[in-house]
PDB file of C-alpha atoms in Angstrom:
ATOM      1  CA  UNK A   1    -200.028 120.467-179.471  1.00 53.00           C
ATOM      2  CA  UNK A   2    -201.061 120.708-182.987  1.00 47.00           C
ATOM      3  CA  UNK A   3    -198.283 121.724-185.356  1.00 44.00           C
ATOM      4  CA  UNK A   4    -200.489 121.932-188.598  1.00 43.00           C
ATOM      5  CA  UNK A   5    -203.099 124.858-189.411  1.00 44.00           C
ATOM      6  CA  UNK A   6    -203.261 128.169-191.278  1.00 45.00           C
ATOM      7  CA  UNK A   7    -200.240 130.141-189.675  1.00 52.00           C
ATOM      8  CA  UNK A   8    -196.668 129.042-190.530  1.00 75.00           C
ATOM      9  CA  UNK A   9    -195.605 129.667-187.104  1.00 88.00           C
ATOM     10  CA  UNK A  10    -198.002 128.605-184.771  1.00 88.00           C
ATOM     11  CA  UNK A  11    -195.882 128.994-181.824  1.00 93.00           C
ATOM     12  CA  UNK A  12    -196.253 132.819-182.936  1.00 91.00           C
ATOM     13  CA  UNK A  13    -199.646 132.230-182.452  1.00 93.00           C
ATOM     14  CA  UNK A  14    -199.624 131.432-178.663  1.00 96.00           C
ATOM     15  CA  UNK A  15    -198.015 134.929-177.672  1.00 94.00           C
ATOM     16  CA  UNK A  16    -201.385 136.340-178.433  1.00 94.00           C
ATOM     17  CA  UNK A  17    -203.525 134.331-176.067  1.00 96.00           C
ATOM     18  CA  UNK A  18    -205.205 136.122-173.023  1.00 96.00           C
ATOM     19  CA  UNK A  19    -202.102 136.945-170.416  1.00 97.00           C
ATOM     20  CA  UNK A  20    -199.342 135.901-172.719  1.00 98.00           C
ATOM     21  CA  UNK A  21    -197.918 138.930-173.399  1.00 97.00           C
ATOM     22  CA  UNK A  22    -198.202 140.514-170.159  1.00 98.00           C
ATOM     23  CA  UNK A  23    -196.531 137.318-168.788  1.00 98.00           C
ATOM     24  CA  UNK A  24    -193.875 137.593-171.444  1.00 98.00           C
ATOM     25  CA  UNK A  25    -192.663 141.444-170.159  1.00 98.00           C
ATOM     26  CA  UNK A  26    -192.873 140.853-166.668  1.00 98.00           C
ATOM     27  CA  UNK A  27    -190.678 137.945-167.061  1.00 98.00           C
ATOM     28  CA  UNK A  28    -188.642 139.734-169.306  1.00 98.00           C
ATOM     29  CA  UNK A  29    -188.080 142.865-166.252  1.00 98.00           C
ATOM     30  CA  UNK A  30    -187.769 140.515-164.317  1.00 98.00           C
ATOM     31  CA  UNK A  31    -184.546 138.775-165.793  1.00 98.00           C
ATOM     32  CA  UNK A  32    -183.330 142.243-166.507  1.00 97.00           C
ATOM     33  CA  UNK A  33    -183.612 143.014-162.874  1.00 96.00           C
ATOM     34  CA  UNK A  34    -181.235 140.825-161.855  1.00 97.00           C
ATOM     35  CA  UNK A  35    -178.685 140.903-164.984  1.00 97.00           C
ATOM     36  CA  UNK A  36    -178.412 144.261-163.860  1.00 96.00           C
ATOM     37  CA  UNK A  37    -177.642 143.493-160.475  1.00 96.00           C
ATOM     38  CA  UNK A  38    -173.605 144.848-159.600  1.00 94.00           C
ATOM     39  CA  UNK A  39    -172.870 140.980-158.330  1.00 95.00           C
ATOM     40  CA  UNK A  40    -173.828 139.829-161.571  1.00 95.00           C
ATOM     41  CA  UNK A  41    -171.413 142.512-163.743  1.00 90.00           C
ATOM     42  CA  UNK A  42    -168.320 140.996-160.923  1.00 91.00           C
ATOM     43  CA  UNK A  43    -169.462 137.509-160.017  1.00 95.00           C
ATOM     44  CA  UNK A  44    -171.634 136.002-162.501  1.00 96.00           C
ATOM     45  CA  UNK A  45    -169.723 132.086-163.064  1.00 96.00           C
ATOM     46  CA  UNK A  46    -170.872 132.095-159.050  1.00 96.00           C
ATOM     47  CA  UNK A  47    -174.877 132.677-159.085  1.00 97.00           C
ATOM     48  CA  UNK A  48    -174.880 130.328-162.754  1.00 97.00           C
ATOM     49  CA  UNK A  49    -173.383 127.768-160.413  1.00 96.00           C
ATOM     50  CA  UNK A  50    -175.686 128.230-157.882  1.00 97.00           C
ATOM     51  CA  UNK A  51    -178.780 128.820-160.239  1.00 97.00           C
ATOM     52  CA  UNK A  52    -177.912 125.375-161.509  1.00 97.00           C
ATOM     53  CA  UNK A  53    -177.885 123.884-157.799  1.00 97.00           C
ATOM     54  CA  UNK A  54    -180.656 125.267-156.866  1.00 97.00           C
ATOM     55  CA  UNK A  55    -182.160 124.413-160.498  1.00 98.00           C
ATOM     56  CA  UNK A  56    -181.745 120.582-159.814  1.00 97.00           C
ATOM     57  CA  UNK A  57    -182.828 120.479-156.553  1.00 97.00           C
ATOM     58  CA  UNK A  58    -186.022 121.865-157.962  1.00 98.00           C
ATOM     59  CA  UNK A  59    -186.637 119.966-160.668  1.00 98.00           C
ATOM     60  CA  UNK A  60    -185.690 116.452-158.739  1.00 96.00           C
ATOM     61  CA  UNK A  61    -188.174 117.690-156.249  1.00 96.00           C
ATOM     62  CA  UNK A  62    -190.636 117.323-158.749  1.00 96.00           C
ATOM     63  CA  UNK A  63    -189.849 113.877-159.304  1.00 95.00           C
ATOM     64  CA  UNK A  64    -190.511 112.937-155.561  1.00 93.00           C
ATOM     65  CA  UNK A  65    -186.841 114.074-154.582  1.00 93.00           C
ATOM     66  CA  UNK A  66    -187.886 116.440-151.919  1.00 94.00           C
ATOM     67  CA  UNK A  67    -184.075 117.487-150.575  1.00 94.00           C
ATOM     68  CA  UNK A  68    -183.083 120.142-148.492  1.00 94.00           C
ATOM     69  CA  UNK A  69    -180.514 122.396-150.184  1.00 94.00           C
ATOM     70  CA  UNK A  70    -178.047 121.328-147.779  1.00 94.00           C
ATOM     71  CA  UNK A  71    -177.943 117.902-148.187  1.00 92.00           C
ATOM     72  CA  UNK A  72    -177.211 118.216-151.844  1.00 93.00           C
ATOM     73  CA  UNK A  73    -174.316 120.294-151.109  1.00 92.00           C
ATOM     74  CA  UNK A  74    -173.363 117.847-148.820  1.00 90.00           C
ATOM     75  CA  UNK A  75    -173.792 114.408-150.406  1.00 85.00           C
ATOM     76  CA  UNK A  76    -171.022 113.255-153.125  1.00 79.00           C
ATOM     77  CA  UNK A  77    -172.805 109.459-153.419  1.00 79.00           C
ATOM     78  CA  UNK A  78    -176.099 109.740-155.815  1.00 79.00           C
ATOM     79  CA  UNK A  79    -175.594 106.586-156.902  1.00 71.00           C
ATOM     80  CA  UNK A  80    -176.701 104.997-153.899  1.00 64.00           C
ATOM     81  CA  UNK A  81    -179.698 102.145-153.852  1.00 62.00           C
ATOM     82  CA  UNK A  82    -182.573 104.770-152.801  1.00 76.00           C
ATOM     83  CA  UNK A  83    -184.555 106.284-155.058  1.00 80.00           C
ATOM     84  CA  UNK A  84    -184.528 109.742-153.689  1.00 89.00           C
ATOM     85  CA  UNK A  85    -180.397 109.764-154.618  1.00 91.00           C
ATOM     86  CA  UNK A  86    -180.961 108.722-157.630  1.00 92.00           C
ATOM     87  CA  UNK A  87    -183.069 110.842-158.811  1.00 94.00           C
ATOM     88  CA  UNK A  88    -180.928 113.802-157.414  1.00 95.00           C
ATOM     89  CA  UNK A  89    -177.839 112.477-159.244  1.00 94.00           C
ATOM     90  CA  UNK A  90    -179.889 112.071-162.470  1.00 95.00           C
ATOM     91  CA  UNK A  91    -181.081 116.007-161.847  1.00 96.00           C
ATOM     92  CA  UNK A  92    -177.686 117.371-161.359  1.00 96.00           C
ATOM     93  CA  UNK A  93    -176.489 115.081-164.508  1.00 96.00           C
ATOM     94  CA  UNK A  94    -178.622 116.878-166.539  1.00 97.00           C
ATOM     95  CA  UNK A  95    -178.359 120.683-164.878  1.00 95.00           C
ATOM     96  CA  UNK A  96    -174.857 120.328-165.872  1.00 94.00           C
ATOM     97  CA  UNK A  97    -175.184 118.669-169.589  1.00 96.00           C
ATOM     98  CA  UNK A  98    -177.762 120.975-170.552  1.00 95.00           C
ATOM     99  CA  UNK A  99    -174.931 123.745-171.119  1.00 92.00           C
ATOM    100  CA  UNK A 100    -173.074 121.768-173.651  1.00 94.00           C
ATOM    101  CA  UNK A 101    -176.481 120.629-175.867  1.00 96.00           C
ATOM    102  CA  UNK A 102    -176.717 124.722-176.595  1.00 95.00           C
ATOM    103  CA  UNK A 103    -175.385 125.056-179.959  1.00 94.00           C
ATOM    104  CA  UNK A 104    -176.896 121.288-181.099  1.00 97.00           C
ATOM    105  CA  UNK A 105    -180.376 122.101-180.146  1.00 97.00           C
ATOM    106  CA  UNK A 106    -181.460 124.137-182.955  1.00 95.00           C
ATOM    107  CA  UNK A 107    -179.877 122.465-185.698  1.00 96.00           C
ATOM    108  CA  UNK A 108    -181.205 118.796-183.798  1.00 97.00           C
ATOM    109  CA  UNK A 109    -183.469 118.784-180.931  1.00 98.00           C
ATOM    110  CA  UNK A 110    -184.048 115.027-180.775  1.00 97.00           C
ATOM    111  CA  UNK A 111    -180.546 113.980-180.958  1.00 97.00           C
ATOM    112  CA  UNK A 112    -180.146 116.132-177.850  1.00 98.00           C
ATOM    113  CA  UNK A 113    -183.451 115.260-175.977  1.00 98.00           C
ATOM    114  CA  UNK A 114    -181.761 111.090-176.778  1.00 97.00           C
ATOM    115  CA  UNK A 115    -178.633 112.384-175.148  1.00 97.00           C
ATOM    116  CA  UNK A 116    -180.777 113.979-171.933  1.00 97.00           C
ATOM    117  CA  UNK A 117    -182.343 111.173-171.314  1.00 97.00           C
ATOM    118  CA  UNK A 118    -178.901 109.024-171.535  1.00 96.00           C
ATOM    119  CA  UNK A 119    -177.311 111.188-169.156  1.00 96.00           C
ATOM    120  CA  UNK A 120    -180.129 110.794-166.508  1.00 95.00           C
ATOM    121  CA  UNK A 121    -180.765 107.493-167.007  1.00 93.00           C
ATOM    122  CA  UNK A 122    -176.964 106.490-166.480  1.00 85.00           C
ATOM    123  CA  UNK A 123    -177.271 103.247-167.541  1.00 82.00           C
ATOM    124  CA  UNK A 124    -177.311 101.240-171.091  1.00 78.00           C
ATOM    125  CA  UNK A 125    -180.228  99.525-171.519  1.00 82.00           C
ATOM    126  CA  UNK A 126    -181.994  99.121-175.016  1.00 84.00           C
ATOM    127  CA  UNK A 127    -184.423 101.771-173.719  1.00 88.00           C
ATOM    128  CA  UNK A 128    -182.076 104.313-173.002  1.00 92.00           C
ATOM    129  CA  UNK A 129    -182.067 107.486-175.085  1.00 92.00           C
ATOM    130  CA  UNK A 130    -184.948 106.460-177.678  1.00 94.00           C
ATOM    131  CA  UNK A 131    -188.538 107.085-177.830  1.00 94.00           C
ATOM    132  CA  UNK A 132    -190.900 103.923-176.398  1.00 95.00           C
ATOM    133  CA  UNK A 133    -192.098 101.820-178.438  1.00 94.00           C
ATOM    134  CA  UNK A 134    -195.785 100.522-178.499  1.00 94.00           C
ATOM    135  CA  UNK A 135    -196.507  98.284-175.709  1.00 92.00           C
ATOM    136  CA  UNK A 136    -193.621  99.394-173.247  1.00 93.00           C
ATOM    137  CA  UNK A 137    -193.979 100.980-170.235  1.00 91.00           C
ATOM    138  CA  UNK A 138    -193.252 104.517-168.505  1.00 94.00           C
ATOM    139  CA  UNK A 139    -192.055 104.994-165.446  1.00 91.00           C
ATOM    140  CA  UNK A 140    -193.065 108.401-164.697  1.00 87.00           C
ATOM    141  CA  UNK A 141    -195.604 107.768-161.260  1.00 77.00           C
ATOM    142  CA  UNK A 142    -196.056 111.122-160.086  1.00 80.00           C
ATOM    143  CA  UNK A 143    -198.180 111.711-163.083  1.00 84.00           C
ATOM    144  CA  UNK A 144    -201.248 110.482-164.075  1.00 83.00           C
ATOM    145  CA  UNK A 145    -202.082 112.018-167.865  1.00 90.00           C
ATOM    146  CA  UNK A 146    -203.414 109.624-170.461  1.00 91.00           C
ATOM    147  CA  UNK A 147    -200.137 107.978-172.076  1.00 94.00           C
ATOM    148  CA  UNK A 148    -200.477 108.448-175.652  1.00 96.00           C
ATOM    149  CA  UNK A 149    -199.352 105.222-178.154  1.00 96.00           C
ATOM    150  CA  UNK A 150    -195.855 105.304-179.260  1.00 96.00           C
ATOM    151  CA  UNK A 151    -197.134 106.035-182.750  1.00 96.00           C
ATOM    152  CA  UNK A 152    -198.587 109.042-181.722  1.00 97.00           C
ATOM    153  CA  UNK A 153    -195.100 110.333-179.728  1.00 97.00           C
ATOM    154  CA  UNK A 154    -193.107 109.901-182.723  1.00 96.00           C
ATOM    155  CA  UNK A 155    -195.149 112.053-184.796  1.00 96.00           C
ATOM    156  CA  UNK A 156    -195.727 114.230-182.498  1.00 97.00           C
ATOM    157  CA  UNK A 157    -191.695 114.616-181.462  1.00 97.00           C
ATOM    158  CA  UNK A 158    -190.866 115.173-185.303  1.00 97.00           C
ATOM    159  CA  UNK A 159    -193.348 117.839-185.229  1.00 96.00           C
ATOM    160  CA  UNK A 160    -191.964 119.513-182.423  1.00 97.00           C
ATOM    161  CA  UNK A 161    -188.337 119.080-183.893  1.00 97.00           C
ATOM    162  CA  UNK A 162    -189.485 120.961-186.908  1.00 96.00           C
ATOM    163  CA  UNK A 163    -190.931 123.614-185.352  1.00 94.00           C
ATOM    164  CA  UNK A 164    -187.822 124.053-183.640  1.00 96.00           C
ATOM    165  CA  UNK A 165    -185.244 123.672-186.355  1.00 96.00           C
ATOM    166  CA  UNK A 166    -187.357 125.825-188.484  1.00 94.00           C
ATOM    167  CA  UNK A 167    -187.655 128.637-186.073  1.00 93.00           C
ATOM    168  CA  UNK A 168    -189.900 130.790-184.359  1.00 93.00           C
ATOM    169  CA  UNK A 169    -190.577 134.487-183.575  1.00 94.00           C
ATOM    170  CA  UNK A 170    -192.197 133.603-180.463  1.00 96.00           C
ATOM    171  CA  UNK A 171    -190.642 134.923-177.144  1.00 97.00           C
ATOM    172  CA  UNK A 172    -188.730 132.558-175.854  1.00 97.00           C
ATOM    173  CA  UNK A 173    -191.112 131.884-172.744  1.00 98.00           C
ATOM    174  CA  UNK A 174    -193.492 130.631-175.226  1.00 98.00           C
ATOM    175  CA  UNK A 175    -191.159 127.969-177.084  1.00 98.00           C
ATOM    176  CA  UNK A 176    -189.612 126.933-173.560  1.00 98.00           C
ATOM    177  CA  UNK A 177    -193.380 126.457-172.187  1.00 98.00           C
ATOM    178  CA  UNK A 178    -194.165 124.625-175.449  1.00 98.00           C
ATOM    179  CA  UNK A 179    -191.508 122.348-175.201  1.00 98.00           C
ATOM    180  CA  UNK A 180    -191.570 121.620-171.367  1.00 98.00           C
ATOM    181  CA  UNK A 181    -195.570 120.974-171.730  1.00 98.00           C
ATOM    182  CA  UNK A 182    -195.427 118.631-174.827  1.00 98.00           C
ATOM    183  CA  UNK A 183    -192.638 116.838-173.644  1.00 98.00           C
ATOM    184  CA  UNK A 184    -194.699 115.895-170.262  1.00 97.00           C
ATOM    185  CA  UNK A 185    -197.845 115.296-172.207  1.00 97.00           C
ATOM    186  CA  UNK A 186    -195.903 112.729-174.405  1.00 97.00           C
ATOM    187  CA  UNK A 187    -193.608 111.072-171.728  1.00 97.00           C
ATOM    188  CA  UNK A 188    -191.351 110.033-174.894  1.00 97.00           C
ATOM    189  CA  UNK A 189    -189.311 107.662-173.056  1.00 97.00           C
ATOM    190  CA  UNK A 190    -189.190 104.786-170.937  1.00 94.00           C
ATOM    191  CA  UNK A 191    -188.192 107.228-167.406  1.00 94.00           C
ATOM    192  CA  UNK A 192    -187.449 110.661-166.200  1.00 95.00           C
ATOM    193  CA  UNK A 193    -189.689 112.269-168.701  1.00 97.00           C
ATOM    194  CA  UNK A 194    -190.126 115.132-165.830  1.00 97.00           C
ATOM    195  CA  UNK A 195    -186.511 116.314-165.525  1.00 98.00           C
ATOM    196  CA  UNK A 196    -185.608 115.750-168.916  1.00 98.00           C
ATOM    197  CA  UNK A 197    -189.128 118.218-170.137  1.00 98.00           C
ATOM    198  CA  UNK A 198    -187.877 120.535-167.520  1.00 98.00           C
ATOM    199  CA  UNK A 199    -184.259 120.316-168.520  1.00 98.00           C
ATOM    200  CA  UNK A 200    -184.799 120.988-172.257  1.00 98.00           C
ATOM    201  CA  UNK A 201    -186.485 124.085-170.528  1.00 98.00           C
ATOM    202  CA  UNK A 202    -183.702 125.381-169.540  1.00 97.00           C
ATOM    203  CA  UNK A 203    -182.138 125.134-172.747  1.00 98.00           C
ATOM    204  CA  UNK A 204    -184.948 127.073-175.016  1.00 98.00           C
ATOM    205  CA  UNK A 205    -184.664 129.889-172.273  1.00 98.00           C
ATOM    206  CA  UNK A 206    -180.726 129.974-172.496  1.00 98.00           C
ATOM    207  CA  UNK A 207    -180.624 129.375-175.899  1.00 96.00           C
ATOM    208  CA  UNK A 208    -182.315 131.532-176.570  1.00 96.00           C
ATOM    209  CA  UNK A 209    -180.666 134.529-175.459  1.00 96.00           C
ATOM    210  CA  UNK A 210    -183.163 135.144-172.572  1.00 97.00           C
ATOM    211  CA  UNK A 211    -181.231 133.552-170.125  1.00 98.00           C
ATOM    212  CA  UNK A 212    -177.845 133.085-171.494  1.00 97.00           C
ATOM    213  CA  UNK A 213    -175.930 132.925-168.346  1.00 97.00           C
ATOM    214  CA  UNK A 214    -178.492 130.530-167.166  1.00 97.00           C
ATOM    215  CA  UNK A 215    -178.746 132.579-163.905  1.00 98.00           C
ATOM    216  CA  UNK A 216    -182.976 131.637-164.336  1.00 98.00           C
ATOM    217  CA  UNK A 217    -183.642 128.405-162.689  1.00 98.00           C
ATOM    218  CA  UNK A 218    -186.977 127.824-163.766  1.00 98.00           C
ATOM    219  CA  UNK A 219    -187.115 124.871-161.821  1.00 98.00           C
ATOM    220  CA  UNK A 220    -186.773 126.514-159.021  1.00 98.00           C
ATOM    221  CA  UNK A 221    -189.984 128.260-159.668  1.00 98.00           C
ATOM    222  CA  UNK A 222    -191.769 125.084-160.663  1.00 98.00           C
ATOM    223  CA  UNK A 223    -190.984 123.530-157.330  1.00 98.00           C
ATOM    224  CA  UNK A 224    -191.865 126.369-155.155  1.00 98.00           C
ATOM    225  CA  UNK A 225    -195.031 126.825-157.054  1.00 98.00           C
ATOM    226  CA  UNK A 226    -195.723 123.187-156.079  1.00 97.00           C
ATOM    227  CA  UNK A 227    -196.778 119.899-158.074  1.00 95.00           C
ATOM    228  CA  UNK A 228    -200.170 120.156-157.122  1.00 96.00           C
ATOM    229  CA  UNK A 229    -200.391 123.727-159.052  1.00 97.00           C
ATOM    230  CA  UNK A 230    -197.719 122.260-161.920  1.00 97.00           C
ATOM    231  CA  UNK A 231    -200.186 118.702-162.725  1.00 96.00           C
ATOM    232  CA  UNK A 232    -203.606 121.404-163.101  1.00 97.00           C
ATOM    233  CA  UNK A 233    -201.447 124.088-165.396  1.00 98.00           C
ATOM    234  CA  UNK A 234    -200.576 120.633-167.178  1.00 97.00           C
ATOM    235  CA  UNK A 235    -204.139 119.705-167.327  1.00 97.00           C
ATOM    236  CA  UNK A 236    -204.537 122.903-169.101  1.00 97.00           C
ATOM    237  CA  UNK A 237    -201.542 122.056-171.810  1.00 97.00           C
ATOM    238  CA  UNK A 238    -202.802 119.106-172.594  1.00 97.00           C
ATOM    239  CA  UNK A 239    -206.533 120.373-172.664  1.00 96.00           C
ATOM    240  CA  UNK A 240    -205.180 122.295-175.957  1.00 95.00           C
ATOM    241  CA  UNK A 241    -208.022 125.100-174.898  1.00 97.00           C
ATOM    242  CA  UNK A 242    -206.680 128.532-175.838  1.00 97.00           C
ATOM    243  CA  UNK A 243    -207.464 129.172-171.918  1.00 98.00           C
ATOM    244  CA  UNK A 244    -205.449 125.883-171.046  1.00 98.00           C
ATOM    245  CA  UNK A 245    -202.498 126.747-173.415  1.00 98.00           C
ATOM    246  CA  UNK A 246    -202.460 130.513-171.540  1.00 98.00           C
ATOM    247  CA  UNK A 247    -202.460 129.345-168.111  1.00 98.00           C
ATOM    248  CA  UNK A 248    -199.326 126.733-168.575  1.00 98.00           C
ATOM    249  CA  UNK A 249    -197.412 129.587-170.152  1.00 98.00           C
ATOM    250  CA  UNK A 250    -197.970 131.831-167.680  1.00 98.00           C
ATOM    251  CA  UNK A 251    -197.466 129.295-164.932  1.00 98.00           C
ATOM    252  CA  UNK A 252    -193.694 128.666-166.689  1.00 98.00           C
ATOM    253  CA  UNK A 253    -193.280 132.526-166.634  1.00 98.00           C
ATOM    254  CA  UNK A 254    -194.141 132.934-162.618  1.00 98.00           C
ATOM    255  CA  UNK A 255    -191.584 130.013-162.333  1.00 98.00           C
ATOM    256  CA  UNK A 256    -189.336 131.696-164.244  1.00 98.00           C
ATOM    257  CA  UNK A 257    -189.820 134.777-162.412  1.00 98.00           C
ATOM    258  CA  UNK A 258    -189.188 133.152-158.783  1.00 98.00           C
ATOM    259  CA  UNK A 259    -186.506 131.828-159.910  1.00 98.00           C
ATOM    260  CA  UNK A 260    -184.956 134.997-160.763  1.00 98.00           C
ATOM    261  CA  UNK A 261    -186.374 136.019-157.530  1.00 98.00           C
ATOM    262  CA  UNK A 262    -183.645 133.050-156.139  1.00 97.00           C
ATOM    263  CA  UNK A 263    -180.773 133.990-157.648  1.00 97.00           C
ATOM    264  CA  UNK A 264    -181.587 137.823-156.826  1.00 97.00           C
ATOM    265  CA  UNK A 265    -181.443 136.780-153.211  1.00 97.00           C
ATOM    266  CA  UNK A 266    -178.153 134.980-153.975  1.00 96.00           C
ATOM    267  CA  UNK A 267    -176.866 138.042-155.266  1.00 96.00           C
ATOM    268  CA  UNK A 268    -178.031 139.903-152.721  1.00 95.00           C
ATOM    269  CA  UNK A 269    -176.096 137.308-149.927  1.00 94.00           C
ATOM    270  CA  UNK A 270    -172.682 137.833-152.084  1.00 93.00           C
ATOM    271  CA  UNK A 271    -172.320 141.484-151.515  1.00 92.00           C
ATOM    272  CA  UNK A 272    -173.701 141.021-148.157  1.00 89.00           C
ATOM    273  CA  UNK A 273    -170.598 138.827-147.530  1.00 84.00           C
ATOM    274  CA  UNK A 274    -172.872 135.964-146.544  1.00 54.00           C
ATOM    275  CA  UNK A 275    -172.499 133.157-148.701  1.00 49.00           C
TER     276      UNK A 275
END
């Protein structure tokens, strides 16, 4: 992503690329649809808390965490020597932090992606919660993009802080797409690049007002749309095409539209009496 060039807002820009827009108001129905659902207007703390379940479980299935619902619900121990648990209890680390970054996000967006990547990481080594530097290594093996140098990343994160600090009149499925893509094209830090992009997701489209009950889970969406179809709308991100830069956003607005389509269901199991 390029964060120079004639318009001041170039994120402005991108809602005027070939199915942007159209991607933009359906999503925007779509969350509508189910903020207006009676279950909501009663029982709302309920499908956020299940939204951000369901949310974690997506996104760590997109780090090679492939768990049933169930055994999330059921397991207390993600600390465990597997990888799999690991990577769950990173994913429902950040799912809950995310909600407290809100109101430091817009005023500093790197402090908070340093404190993401702390809280999944769970650990304190030297690499935790800064950008790589040149030479060290990312372990992010479910992807296979170029790695860009460490020079590159930082110039390219204080670019994308600025954008965000200065503000944008982009819809909000724009910046969260922006901000999900670059952070995967980048891989910033040293591990779970994937659920921290995906994380700081979540934040643009609560932030934002979209979302703010984050009842969304855009994760959710991702996952069900499958990694396979995630890695090529990627390719297209990092391709920088006006083509490529449409089909990523309106891959993040389909995810963000089945996951509404999740929490409708859960909604729709509450006044049924069934969960």
């Amino acid at each position: 992503m390029s964060t120079t060039g004639a318009t001041a807002d170039p994120l402005e820009a991108l809602g005027s690329l070939p199915g942007v827009a159209e991607s933009v108001e359906s999503v925007r129905k779509a969350v509508d649809r189910v903020y207006g659902h009676r279950v909501m207007r009663r029982r709302s703390n309920e499908i956020t808390s299940e939204a951000a379940l369901r949310g974690a479980r997506g996104s760590a299935a997109l780090s090679g965490a492939d768990w049933a619902l169930e055994e999330v619900r059921r397991r207390t121990d993600f600390s465990a020597a597997d990888d799999g648990a690991r990577v769950m209890g990173a994913a429902l680390r950040l799912t809950a932090e995310a909600g407290q970054l809100l109101s430091i996000w817009r005023q500093s967006p790197l402090r908070v992606l340093a404190r993401l990547h702390l809280v999944a990481s769970a650990s304190k080594g030297d690499e935790v919660g800064r950008p790589r530097r040149a030479g060290e290594p990312v372990d992010e093996p479910l992807m296979e993009l170029p790695l860009p140098e460490a020079q590159e990343v930082s110039g390219r994160l204080e670019g994308l802080a600025d954008l965000i600090i200065a503000g944008t009149s982009a819809p909000a499925l724009v910046t969260a797409a922006v901000v999900h893509g670059e952070l995967l094209a980048l891989r910033p830090f040293a591990s779970h690049n994937g659920l921290v992009a995906r994380a700081a997701e979540r934040i643009v489209l609560v932030g934002s007002g979209l979302d703010p009950k984050s009842v969304c889970p855009a994760e959710v969406g991702h996952a069900e749309l499958g990694r396979a179809a995630y890695l090529a709308a990627l390719d297209g991100y990092v391709s920088g095409t006006p083509e490529g830069m449409a089909a990523w956003i309106t891959h993040c607005g389909r995810a963000v539209e089945l996951g509404v389509r999740e929490s409708t269901a859960v909604c729709e199991a509450l006044q049924r009496g069934a969960a």
